Amino acid sequence: MPRLSLVVPVYNEAANVPALVQGVEAAFNKAGQGQAWEMIIVDDNSPDGTAEVARAIAATNRQLRVIKRIGRRGLSSAVMEGFLSSSAPYVAVMDGDGQHDEALLPTMLERLENGADAVVASRYVKGGSAAGLSNGLRQALSALGTKMTVIVLNVKTSDPMSGFFAIRRPLAEQAATALRGRGFKVLVDILARVPRSTQLVEVPLVFRNRLHGESKLGPRVFLEALVQLSLLLFKRLQQKKQ
Ligand code: GDD
Ligand code: MN
């Protein structure tokens, strides 16, 4: 049975799916861990036929499953649905557009099996890079949002907005009821609910450029997140004063 359930949320990623599956397969094979993983692709009825492309591959690959949701949208809820549809002791999330380096996966699993509770692929540690963010504005917003999140939520990671992480199943599941479906801050929402004693480790991630297509998270989503964080930060500072 797989030890890692890798969940990949996808929306209009038909052109990226074949390379995604091949890349993950090759990474685990190279590490001598060919049977360690399963992949659950969660698609929200993409008009470009992503689910059909994924299904065609799944028909010849027992390590791949596809969930196609109708009438629903949302990165966070897609991720959680993938977690809840699987049963390996460890779960991971990765983007389906080629921006996340799948070669890190075997190491992330190894770190969990050696005692870590969660492993974050971070763009903001030595050896990592956020250069793959589409433009300078996004890079600046991301860096600012990250700093604020770390302060406001007092989380123990340098990259709380990373969409690439692996974690022990129970820690992910206990956040299920609290996740905001439409949000994209899956990791933040999970880390806000884990015990203080949680052992979190980081591996450097060089965030790549998208293979095909374009980002689904527009600048509006990021500005909204920033406003939300600013309000939280303001509240926290007020509380400190009293
Ligand atoms: N099922 C589903 N439903 N998948 C979605 C949806 C949705 O509504 N929206 C986006 N996705 C999928 C995309 O197809 C992709 O595989 C992944 O989620 C990430 O979406 P992108 O549109 O590529 O996001 P991004 O590259 O702009 O943002 C990335 O970096 C952010 C931090 O800078 C993501 O990793 C974010 O999670 C991360 O916070
Ligand atoms: Mn992306």
PDB file of C-alpha atoms and ligand atoms in Angstrom:
ATOM      1  CA  MET A   1       0.000   0.000   0.000  1.00  0.00           C
ATOM      2  CA  PRO A   2       1.186   3.577  -0.633  1.00  0.00           C
ATOM      3  CA  ARG A   3       2.796   5.388   2.302  1.00  0.00           C
ATOM      4  CA  LEU A   4       2.171   8.822   0.801  1.00  0.00           C
ATOM      5  CA  SER A   5      -1.073  10.136  -0.686  1.00  0.00           C
ATOM      6  CA  LEU A   6      -0.072  13.040  -2.928  1.00  0.00           C
ATOM      7  CA  VAL A   7      -2.995  15.355  -3.664  1.00  0.00           C
ATOM      8  CA  VAL A   8      -2.784  17.625  -6.702  1.00  0.00           C
ATOM      9  CA  PRO A   9      -5.561  20.226  -7.136  1.00  0.00           C
ATOM     10  CA  VAL A  10      -6.025  21.150 -10.779  1.00  0.00           C
ATOM     11  CA  TYR A  11      -8.087  23.600 -12.766  1.00  0.00           C
ATOM     12  CA  ASN A  12      -7.461  23.907 -16.517  1.00  0.00           C
ATOM     13  CA  GLU A  13      -4.177  22.033 -16.388  1.00  0.00           C
ATOM     14  CA  ALA A  14      -4.830  19.514 -19.186  1.00  0.00           C
ATOM     15  CA  ALA A  15      -1.533  20.358 -20.895  1.00  0.00           C
ATOM     16  CA  ASN A  16       0.411  19.920 -17.650  1.00  0.00           C
ATOM     17  CA  VAL A  17      -0.997  16.642 -16.354  1.00  0.00           C
ATOM     18  CA  PRO A  18       1.072  14.148 -18.407  1.00  0.00           C
ATOM     19  CA  ALA A  19       4.405  15.693 -17.344  1.00  0.00           C
ATOM     20  CA  LEU A  20       3.136  15.908 -13.772  1.00  0.00           C
ATOM     21  CA  VAL A  21       2.485  12.193 -13.460  1.00  0.00           C
ATOM     22  CA  GLN A  22       5.678  11.243 -15.301  1.00  0.00           C
ATOM     23  CA  GLY A  23       7.750  13.562 -13.116  1.00  0.00           C
ATOM     24  CA  VAL A  24       6.447  12.183  -9.829  1.00  0.00           C
ATOM     25  CA  GLU A  25       6.826   8.606 -11.016  1.00  0.00           C
ATOM     26  CA  ALA A  26      10.400   9.226 -12.143  1.00  0.00           C
ATOM     27  CA  ALA A  27      11.339  10.965  -8.891  1.00  0.00           C
ATOM     28  CA  PHE A  28      10.201   8.073  -6.706  1.00  0.00           C
ATOM     29  CA  ASN A  29      11.692   5.459  -9.035  1.00  0.00           C
ATOM     30  CA  LYS A  30      15.024   7.253  -8.915  1.00  0.00           C
ATOM     31  CA  ALA A  31      14.923   7.152  -5.117  1.00  0.00           C
ATOM     32  CA  GLY A  32      14.175   3.412  -5.185  1.00  0.00           C
ATOM     33  CA  GLN A  33      10.687   4.163  -3.753  1.00  0.00           C
ATOM     34  CA  GLY A  34       8.561   3.264  -6.777  1.00  0.00           C
ATOM     35  CA  GLN A  35       5.710   1.880  -4.674  1.00  0.00           C
ATOM     36  CA  ALA A  36       5.708   4.532  -1.934  1.00  0.00           C
ATOM     37  CA  TRP A  37       3.182   6.903  -3.478  1.00  0.00           C
ATOM     38  CA  GLU A  38      -0.272   7.331  -4.901  1.00  0.00           C
ATOM     39  CA  MET A  39      -1.539  10.473  -6.605  1.00  0.00           C
ATOM     40  CA  ILE A  40      -5.032  11.896  -6.315  1.00  0.00           C
ATOM     41  CA  ILE A  41      -5.801  14.546  -8.901  1.00  0.00           C
ATOM     42  CA  VAL A  42      -8.748  16.716  -7.848  1.00  0.00           C
ATOM     43  CA  ASP A  43     -10.330  18.608 -10.730  1.00  0.00           C
ATOM     44  CA  ASP A  44     -13.254  21.025 -10.550  1.00  0.00           C
ATOM     45  CA  ASN A  45     -14.811  20.153 -13.891  1.00  0.00           C
ATOM     46  CA  SER A  46     -12.274  22.187 -15.886  1.00  0.00           C
ATOM     47  CA  PRO A  47     -13.584  23.249 -19.289  1.00  0.00           C
ATOM     48  CA  ASP A  48     -10.271  22.265 -20.937  1.00  0.00           C
ATOM     49  CA  GLY A  49     -10.843  18.570 -20.229  1.00  0.00           C
ATOM     50  CA  THR A  50      -8.180  18.160 -17.513  1.00  0.00           C
ATOM     51  CA  ALA A  51     -10.113  15.330 -15.841  1.00  0.00           C
ATOM     52  CA  GLU A  52     -10.391  13.354 -19.074  1.00  0.00           C
ATOM     53  CA  VAL A  53      -6.659  13.653 -19.741  1.00  0.00           C
ATOM     54  CA  ALA A  54      -5.940  12.528 -16.180  1.00  0.00           C
ATOM     55  CA  ARG A  55      -8.425   9.649 -16.386  1.00  0.00           C
ATOM     56  CA  ALA A  56      -6.816   8.344 -19.578  1.00  0.00           C
ATOM     57  CA  ILE A  57      -3.518   8.098 -17.701  1.00  0.00           C
ATOM     58  CA  ALA A  58      -5.188   6.621 -14.608  1.00  0.00           C
ATOM     59  CA  ALA A  59      -6.655   3.869 -16.778  1.00  0.00           C
ATOM     60  CA  THR A  60      -3.150   2.475 -17.195  1.00  0.00           C
ATOM     61  CA  ASN A  61      -1.618   3.519 -13.883  1.00  0.00           C
ATOM     62  CA  ARG A  62      -2.963   2.071 -10.644  1.00  0.00           C
ATOM     63  CA  GLN A  63      -1.074   4.689  -8.584  1.00  0.00           C
ATOM     64  CA  LEU A  64      -3.214   7.502 -10.002  1.00  0.00           C
ATOM     65  CA  ARG A  65      -6.827   8.342  -9.155  1.00  0.00           C
ATOM     66  CA  VAL A  66      -8.983  11.220 -10.327  1.00  0.00           C
ATOM     67  CA  ILE A  67     -11.732  13.062  -8.496  1.00  0.00           C
ATOM     68  CA  LYS A  68     -13.914  15.269 -10.670  1.00  0.00           C
ATOM     69  CA  ARG A  69     -16.135  17.669  -8.741  1.00  0.00           C
ATOM     70  CA  ILE A  70     -19.166  19.256 -10.330  1.00  0.00           C
ATOM     71  CA  GLY A  71     -20.558  22.627  -9.275  1.00  0.00           C
ATOM     72  CA  ARG A  72     -17.729  23.439  -6.894  1.00  0.00           C
ATOM     73  CA  ARG A  73     -14.549  25.497  -7.083  1.00  0.00           C
ATOM     74  CA  GLY A  74     -11.748  26.047  -4.655  1.00  0.00           C
ATOM     75  CA  LEU A  75      -8.145  25.117  -4.047  1.00  0.00           C
ATOM     76  CA  SER A  76      -8.456  24.482  -0.292  1.00  0.00           C
ATOM     77  CA  SER A  77     -11.573  22.370  -0.502  1.00  0.00           C
ATOM     78  CA  ALA A  78     -10.111  20.366  -3.407  1.00  0.00           C
ATOM     79  CA  VAL A  79      -7.024  19.603  -1.345  1.00  0.00           C
ATOM     80  CA  MET A  80      -9.043  18.552   1.677  1.00  0.00           C
ATOM     81  CA  GLU A  81     -11.321  16.370  -0.433  1.00  0.00           C
ATOM     82  CA  GLY A  82      -8.233  14.614  -1.785  1.00  0.00           C
ATOM     83  CA  PHE A  83      -6.878  14.030   1.724  1.00  0.00           C
ATOM     84  CA  LEU A  84     -10.202  12.620   2.893  1.00  0.00           C
ATOM     85  CA  SER A  85     -10.514  10.294  -0.096  1.00  0.00           C
ATOM     86  CA  SER A  86      -7.244   8.525   0.667  1.00  0.00           C
ATOM     87  CA  SER A  87      -5.736   6.566   3.532  1.00  0.00           C
ATOM     88  CA  ALA A  88      -1.926   6.546   3.490  1.00  0.00           C
ATOM     89  CA  PRO A  89      -0.308   7.544   6.813  1.00  0.00           C
ATOM     90  CA  TYR A  90       1.216  10.650   5.202  1.00  0.00           C
ATOM     91  CA  VAL A  91      -0.377  13.187   2.874  1.00  0.00           C
ATOM     92  CA  ALA A  92       1.184  15.824   0.630  1.00  0.00           C
ATOM     93  CA  VAL A  93       0.029  18.611  -1.670  1.00  0.00           C
ATOM     94  CA  MET A  94       1.711  19.857  -4.790  1.00  0.00           C
ATOM     95  CA  ASP A  95       0.610  22.160  -7.626  1.00  0.00           C
ATOM     96  CA  GLY A  96      -0.141  20.542 -10.978  1.00  0.00           C
ATOM     97  CA  ASP A  97       1.477  23.159 -13.216  1.00  0.00           C
ATOM     98  CA  GLY A  98       5.151  22.232 -12.957  1.00  0.00           C
ATOM     99  CA  GLN A  99       6.090  25.011 -10.506  1.00  0.00           C
ATOM    100  CA  HIS A 100       6.896  22.586  -7.682  1.00  0.00           C
ATOM    101  CA  ASP A 101       9.972  20.385  -7.904  1.00  0.00           C
ATOM    102  CA  GLU A 102       8.724  16.809  -7.612  1.00  0.00           C
ATOM    103  CA  ALA A 103      12.292  15.605  -6.984  1.00  0.00           C
ATOM    104  CA  LEU A 104      11.844  16.815  -3.383  1.00  0.00           C
ATOM    105  CA  LEU A 105       9.022  14.355  -2.667  1.00  0.00           C
ATOM    106  CA  PRO A 106      11.056  11.252  -1.705  1.00  0.00           C
ATOM    107  CA  THR A 107      13.100  13.360   0.747  1.00  0.00           C
ATOM    108  CA  MET A 108       9.940  14.888   2.207  1.00  0.00           C
ATOM    109  CA  LEU A 109       8.508  11.409   2.810  1.00  0.00           C
ATOM    110  CA  GLU A 110      11.787  10.263   4.335  1.00  0.00           C
ATOM    111  CA  ARG A 111      11.815  13.206   6.752  1.00  0.00           C
ATOM    112  CA  LEU A 112       8.294  12.285   7.916  1.00  0.00           C
ATOM    113  CA  GLU A 113       9.244   8.641   8.351  1.00  0.00           C
ATOM    114  CA  ASN A 114      12.264   9.728  10.377  1.00  0.00           C
ATOM    115  CA  GLY A 115      10.109  11.615  12.853  1.00  0.00           C
ATOM    116  CA  ALA A 116       9.105  14.993  11.450  1.00  0.00           C
ATOM    117  CA  ASP A 117       5.398  15.847  11.752  1.00  0.00           C
ATOM    118  CA  ALA A 118       5.319  18.189   8.761  1.00  0.00           C
ATOM    119  CA  VAL A 119       7.710  19.121   5.963  1.00  0.00           C
ATOM    120  CA  VAL A 120       7.342  22.420   4.120  1.00  0.00           C
ATOM    121  CA  ALA A 121       9.005  23.036   0.767  1.00  0.00           C
ATOM    122  CA  SER A 122      10.058  26.648   1.358  1.00  0.00           C
ATOM    123  CA  ARG A 123      11.024  29.364  -1.079  1.00  0.00           C
ATOM    124  CA  TYR A 124      12.352  31.486   1.757  1.00  0.00           C
ATOM    125  CA  VAL A 125      15.194  29.357   3.158  1.00  0.00           C
ATOM    126  CA  LYS A 126      18.797  29.151   1.956  1.00  0.00           C
ATOM    127  CA  GLY A 127      18.852  27.362  -1.377  1.00  0.00           C
ATOM    128  CA  GLY A 128      15.210  28.189  -2.143  1.00  0.00           C
ATOM    129  CA  SER A 129      13.851  30.863  -4.464  1.00  0.00           C
ATOM    130  CA  ALA A 130      10.548  32.576  -5.305  1.00  0.00           C
ATOM    131  CA  ALA A 131      11.726  33.735  -8.723  1.00  0.00           C
ATOM    132  CA  GLY A 132       9.053  31.648 -10.496  1.00  0.00           C
ATOM    133  CA  LEU A 133       6.266  33.959  -9.254  1.00  0.00           C
ATOM    134  CA  SER A 134       4.887  35.545 -12.389  1.00  0.00           C
ATOM    135  CA  ASN A 135       6.023  39.135 -11.771  1.00  0.00           C
ATOM    136  CA  GLY A 136       7.793  41.540  -9.462  1.00  0.00           C
ATOM    137  CA  LEU A 137       4.537  42.730  -7.892  1.00  0.00           C
ATOM    138  CA  ARG A 138       3.576  39.187  -6.934  1.00  0.00           C
ATOM    139  CA  GLN A 139       7.052  38.546  -5.589  1.00  0.00           C
ATOM    140  CA  ALA A 140       6.850  41.645  -3.422  1.00  0.00           C
ATOM    141  CA  LEU A 141       3.292  40.896  -2.246  1.00  0.00           C
ATOM    142  CA  SER A 142       4.215  37.315  -1.483  1.00  0.00           C
ATOM    143  CA  ALA A 143       7.283  38.340   0.526  1.00  0.00           C
ATOM    144  CA  LEU A 144       5.258  40.930   2.466  1.00  0.00           C
ATOM    145  CA  GLY A 145       2.328  38.573   3.058  1.00  0.00           C
ATOM    146  CA  THR A 146       4.717  35.878   4.215  1.00  0.00           C
ATOM    147  CA  LYS A 147       6.435  38.135   6.772  1.00  0.00           C
ATOM    148  CA  MET A 148       3.078  39.311   8.109  1.00  0.00           C
ATOM    149  CA  THR A 149       1.699  35.785   8.345  1.00  0.00           C
ATOM    150  CA  VAL A 150       4.722  34.570  10.259  1.00  0.00           C
ATOM    151  CA  ILE A 151       4.323  37.423  12.767  1.00  0.00           C
ATOM    152  CA  VAL A 152       0.536  37.387  13.086  1.00  0.00           C
ATOM    153  CA  LEU A 153       0.042  33.656  13.300  1.00  0.00           C
ATOM    154  CA  ASN A 154       3.350  32.976  14.992  1.00  0.00           C
ATOM    155  CA  VAL A 155       3.886  29.919  12.781  1.00  0.00           C
ATOM    156  CA  LYS A 156       7.170  28.068  12.724  1.00  0.00           C
ATOM    157  CA  THR A 157       7.747  28.111   8.985  1.00  0.00           C
ATOM    158  CA  SER A 158       9.468  30.610   6.721  1.00  0.00           C
ATOM    159  CA  ASP A 159       6.901  29.949   3.940  1.00  0.00           C
ATOM    160  CA  PRO A 160       3.386  29.594   5.382  1.00  0.00           C
ATOM    161  CA  MET A 161       1.849  30.269   1.957  1.00  0.00           C
ATOM    162  CA  SER A 162       3.701  27.415   0.288  1.00  0.00           C
ATOM    163  CA  GLY A 163       1.409  25.179  -1.738  1.00  0.00           C
ATOM    164  CA  PHE A 164       3.908  22.311  -1.405  1.00  0.00           C
ATOM    165  CA  PHE A 165       4.135  20.372   1.843  1.00  0.00           C
ATOM    166  CA  ALA A 166       3.792  16.914   3.395  1.00  0.00           C
ATOM    167  CA  ILE A 167       2.294  16.099   6.781  1.00  0.00           C
ATOM    168  CA  ARG A 168       1.096  13.260   9.006  1.00  0.00           C
ATOM    169  CA  ARG A 169      -2.497  12.448   8.109  1.00  0.00           C
ATOM    170  CA  PRO A 170      -4.140  13.145  11.514  1.00  0.00           C
ATOM    171  CA  LEU A 171      -2.678  16.669  11.641  1.00  0.00           C
ATOM    172  CA  ALA A 172      -4.149  17.459   8.231  1.00  0.00           C
ATOM    173  CA  GLU A 173      -7.515  15.900   8.985  1.00  0.00           C
ATOM    174  CA  GLN A 174      -8.052  17.771  12.212  1.00  0.00           C
ATOM    175  CA  ALA A 175      -8.079  20.994  10.204  1.00  0.00           C
ATOM    176  CA  ALA A 176     -10.724  19.718   7.774  1.00  0.00           C
ATOM    177  CA  THR A 177     -13.746  21.305   9.403  1.00  0.00           C
ATOM    178  CA  ALA A 178     -12.041  24.680   9.752  1.00  0.00           C
ATOM    179  CA  LEU A 179     -10.758  25.136   6.199  1.00  0.00           C
ATOM    180  CA  ARG A 180     -12.218  27.965   4.187  1.00  0.00           C
ATOM    181  CA  GLY A 181     -13.176  26.234   0.967  1.00  0.00           C
ATOM    182  CA  ARG A 182     -12.403  29.016  -1.438  1.00  0.00           C
ATOM    183  CA  GLY A 183      -9.190  30.041   0.220  1.00  0.00           C
ATOM    184  CA  PHE A 184      -5.757  29.000  -0.988  1.00  0.00           C
ATOM    185  CA  LYS A 185      -3.891  29.195   2.300  1.00  0.00           C
ATOM    186  CA  VAL A 186      -4.196  25.500   3.063  1.00  0.00           C
ATOM    187  CA  LEU A 187      -0.938  25.263   4.957  1.00  0.00           C
ATOM    188  CA  VAL A 188      -1.667  28.341   7.093  1.00  0.00           C
ATOM    189  CA  ASP A 189      -5.070  26.957   8.014  1.00  0.00           C
ATOM    190  CA  ILE A 190      -3.591  23.596   8.974  1.00  0.00           C
ATOM    191  CA  LEU A 191      -0.634  25.001  10.922  1.00  0.00           C
ATOM    192  CA  ALA A 192      -2.929  27.320  12.854  1.00  0.00           C
ATOM    193  CA  ARG A 193      -4.540  24.207  14.337  1.00  0.00           C
ATOM    194  CA  VAL A 194      -1.672  21.834  15.110  1.00  0.00           C
ATOM    195  CA  PRO A 195      -0.274  21.402  18.636  1.00  0.00           C
ATOM    196  CA  ARG A 196       2.664  23.624  19.626  1.00  0.00           C
ATOM    197  CA  SER A 197       4.871  20.537  19.936  1.00  0.00           C
ATOM    198  CA  THR A 198       4.546  19.748  16.215  1.00  0.00           C
ATOM    199  CA  GLN A 199       7.966  19.071  14.675  1.00  0.00           C
ATOM    200  CA  LEU A 200       8.178  21.081  11.489  1.00  0.00           C
ATOM    201  CA  VAL A 201      11.103  20.874   9.089  1.00  0.00           C
ATOM    202  CA  GLU A 202      11.781  22.722   5.846  1.00  0.00           C
ATOM    203  CA  VAL A 203      13.420  21.799   2.572  1.00  0.00           C
ATOM    204  CA  PRO A 204      14.503  24.484   0.092  1.00  0.00           C
ATOM    205  CA  LEU A 205      12.242  24.918  -2.929  1.00  0.00           C
ATOM    206  CA  VAL A 206      13.249  26.645  -6.129  1.00  0.00           C
ATOM    207  CA  PHE A 207       9.815  27.756  -7.345  1.00  0.00           C
ATOM    208  CA  ARG A 208       9.851  27.223 -11.106  1.00  0.00           C
ATOM    209  CA  ASN A 209       7.942  28.838 -13.934  1.00  0.00           C
ATOM    210  CA  ARG A 210       4.657  27.368 -14.998  1.00  0.00           C
ATOM    211  CA  LEU A 211       4.955  24.768 -17.761  1.00  0.00           C
ATOM    212  CA  HIS A 212       1.751  25.737 -19.656  1.00  0.00           C
ATOM    213  CA  GLY A 213      -1.250  27.988 -19.001  1.00  0.00           C
ATOM    214  CA  GLU A 214      -1.625  30.707 -16.401  1.00  0.00           C
ATOM    215  CA  SER A 215      -2.165  31.201 -12.665  1.00  0.00           C
ATOM    216  CA  LYS A 216      -5.701  30.896 -11.260  1.00  0.00           C
ATOM    217  CA  LEU A 217      -4.925  33.042  -8.250  1.00  0.00           C
ATOM    218  CA  GLY A 218      -5.344  36.589  -9.504  1.00  0.00           C
ATOM    219  CA  PRO A 219      -3.894  39.673  -7.803  1.00  0.00           C
ATOM    220  CA  ARG A 220      -7.314  40.244  -6.215  1.00  0.00           C
ATOM    221  CA  VAL A 221      -7.023  37.058  -4.179  1.00  0.00           C
ATOM    222  CA  PHE A 222      -3.632  38.171  -2.905  1.00  0.00           C
ATOM    223  CA  LEU A 223      -4.766  41.667  -2.043  1.00  0.00           C
ATOM    224  CA  GLU A 224      -7.739  40.214  -0.170  1.00  0.00           C
ATOM    225  CA  ALA A 225      -5.411  37.985   1.797  1.00  0.00           C
ATOM    226  CA  LEU A 226      -3.174  40.948   2.592  1.00  0.00           C
ATOM    227  CA  VAL A 227      -6.115  43.020   3.827  1.00  0.00           C
ATOM    228  CA  GLN A 228      -7.277  40.121   5.998  1.00  0.00           C
ATOM    229  CA  LEU A 229      -3.806  39.764   7.479  1.00  0.00           C
ATOM    230  CA  SER A 230      -3.468  43.496   8.079  1.00  0.00           C
ATOM    231  CA  LEU A 231      -6.705  43.447  10.073  1.00  0.00           C
ATOM    232  CA  LEU A 232      -5.457  40.512  12.135  1.00  0.00           C
ATOM    233  CA  LEU A 233      -2.127  42.217  12.737  1.00  0.00           C
ATOM    234  CA  PHE A 234      -3.890  45.422  13.788  1.00  0.00           C
ATOM    235  CA  LYS A 235      -6.095  43.489  16.233  1.00  0.00           C
ATOM    236  CA  ARG A 236      -3.092  41.733  17.688  1.00  0.00           C
ATOM    237  CA  LEU A 237      -1.196  44.992  18.224  1.00  0.00           C
ATOM    238  CA  GLN A 238      -4.271  46.514  19.912  1.00  0.00           C
ATOM    239  CA  GLN A 239      -4.514  43.531  22.244  1.00  0.00           C
ATOM    240  CA  LYS A 240      -0.829  43.868  23.137  1.00  0.00           C
ATOM    241  CA  LYS A 241      -1.344  47.531  24.073  1.00  0.00           C
ATOM    242  CA  GLN A 242      -4.126  46.740  26.546  1.00  0.00           C
TER     243      GLN A 242
HETATM  244  N1  GDD B   1      -9.416  21.807  -8.089  1.00  0.00           N
HETATM  245  C1  GDD B   1      -9.015  23.089  -8.146  1.00  0.00           C
HETATM  246  N2  GDD B   1      -9.953  24.072  -7.969  1.00  0.00           N
HETATM  247  N3  GDD B   1      -7.716  23.382  -8.362  1.00  0.00           N
HETATM  248  C2  GDD B   1      -7.345  24.681  -8.425  1.00  0.00           C
HETATM  249  C3  GDD B   1      -8.264  25.746  -8.257  1.00  0.00           C
HETATM  250  C4  GDD B   1      -9.637  25.405  -8.029  1.00  0.00           C
HETATM  251  O1  GDD B   1     -10.508  26.248  -7.860  1.00  0.00           O
HETATM  252  N4  GDD B   1      -7.582  26.922  -8.367  1.00  0.00           N
HETATM  253  C5  GDD B   1      -6.312  26.586  -8.607  1.00  0.00           C
HETATM  254  N5  GDD B   1      -6.156  25.245  -8.664  1.00  0.00           N
HETATM  255  C6  GDD B   1      -4.913  24.474  -8.902  1.00  0.00           C
HETATM  256  C7  GDD B   1      -4.121  24.890 -10.130  1.00  0.00           C
HETATM  257  O2  GDD B   1      -4.589  24.234 -11.282  1.00  0.00           O
HETATM  258  C8  GDD B   1      -2.705  24.481  -9.738  1.00  0.00           C
HETATM  259  O3  GDD B   1      -2.463  23.103  -9.959  1.00  0.00           O
HETATM  260  C9  GDD B   1      -2.684  24.762  -8.238  1.00  0.00           C
HETATM  261  O4  GDD B   1      -4.048  24.718  -7.808  1.00  0.00           O
HETATM  262  C10 GDD B   1      -2.070  26.145  -7.902  1.00  0.00           C
HETATM  263  O5  GDD B   1      -2.786  27.142  -8.602  1.00  0.00           O
HETATM  264  P1  GDD B   1      -2.056  28.277  -9.463  1.00  0.00           P
HETATM  265  O6  GDD B   1      -3.099  29.027 -10.176  1.00  0.00           O
HETATM  266  O7  GDD B   1      -0.940  27.690 -10.253  1.00  0.00           O
HETATM  267  O8  GDD B   1      -1.497  29.145  -8.262  1.00  0.00           O
HETATM  268  P2  GDD B   1      -0.200  30.042  -8.199  1.00  0.00           P
HETATM  269  O9  GDD B   1       0.959  29.406  -8.876  1.00  0.00           O
HETATM  270  O10 GDD B   1      -0.570  31.402  -8.628  1.00  0.00           O
HETATM  271  O11 GDD B   1       0.027  30.042  -6.624  1.00  0.00           O
HETATM  272  C11 GDD B   1       0.904  29.112  -5.999  1.00  0.00           C
HETATM  273  O12 GDD B   1       1.761  29.796  -5.149  1.00  0.00           O
HETATM  274  C12 GDD B   1       1.101  30.421  -4.035  1.00  0.00           C
HETATM  275  C13 GDD B   1       2.089  31.164  -3.207  1.00  0.00           C
HETATM  276  O13 GDD B   1       2.774  32.060  -3.949  1.00  0.00           O
HETATM  277  C14 GDD B   1       0.108  28.047  -5.202  1.00  0.00           C
HETATM  278  O14 GDD B   1       1.009  27.026  -4.760  1.00  0.00           O
HETATM  279  C15 GDD B   1      -0.565  28.627  -3.982  1.00  0.00           C
HETATM  280  O15 GDD B   1      -1.108  27.556  -3.181  1.00  0.00           O
HETATM  281  C16 GDD B   1       0.443  29.367  -3.186  1.00  0.00           C
HETATM  282  O16 GDD B   1      -0.179  29.990  -2.064  1.00  0.00           O
HETATM  283 MN    MN B   2       1.082  27.886 -10.206  1.00  0.00          MN
END
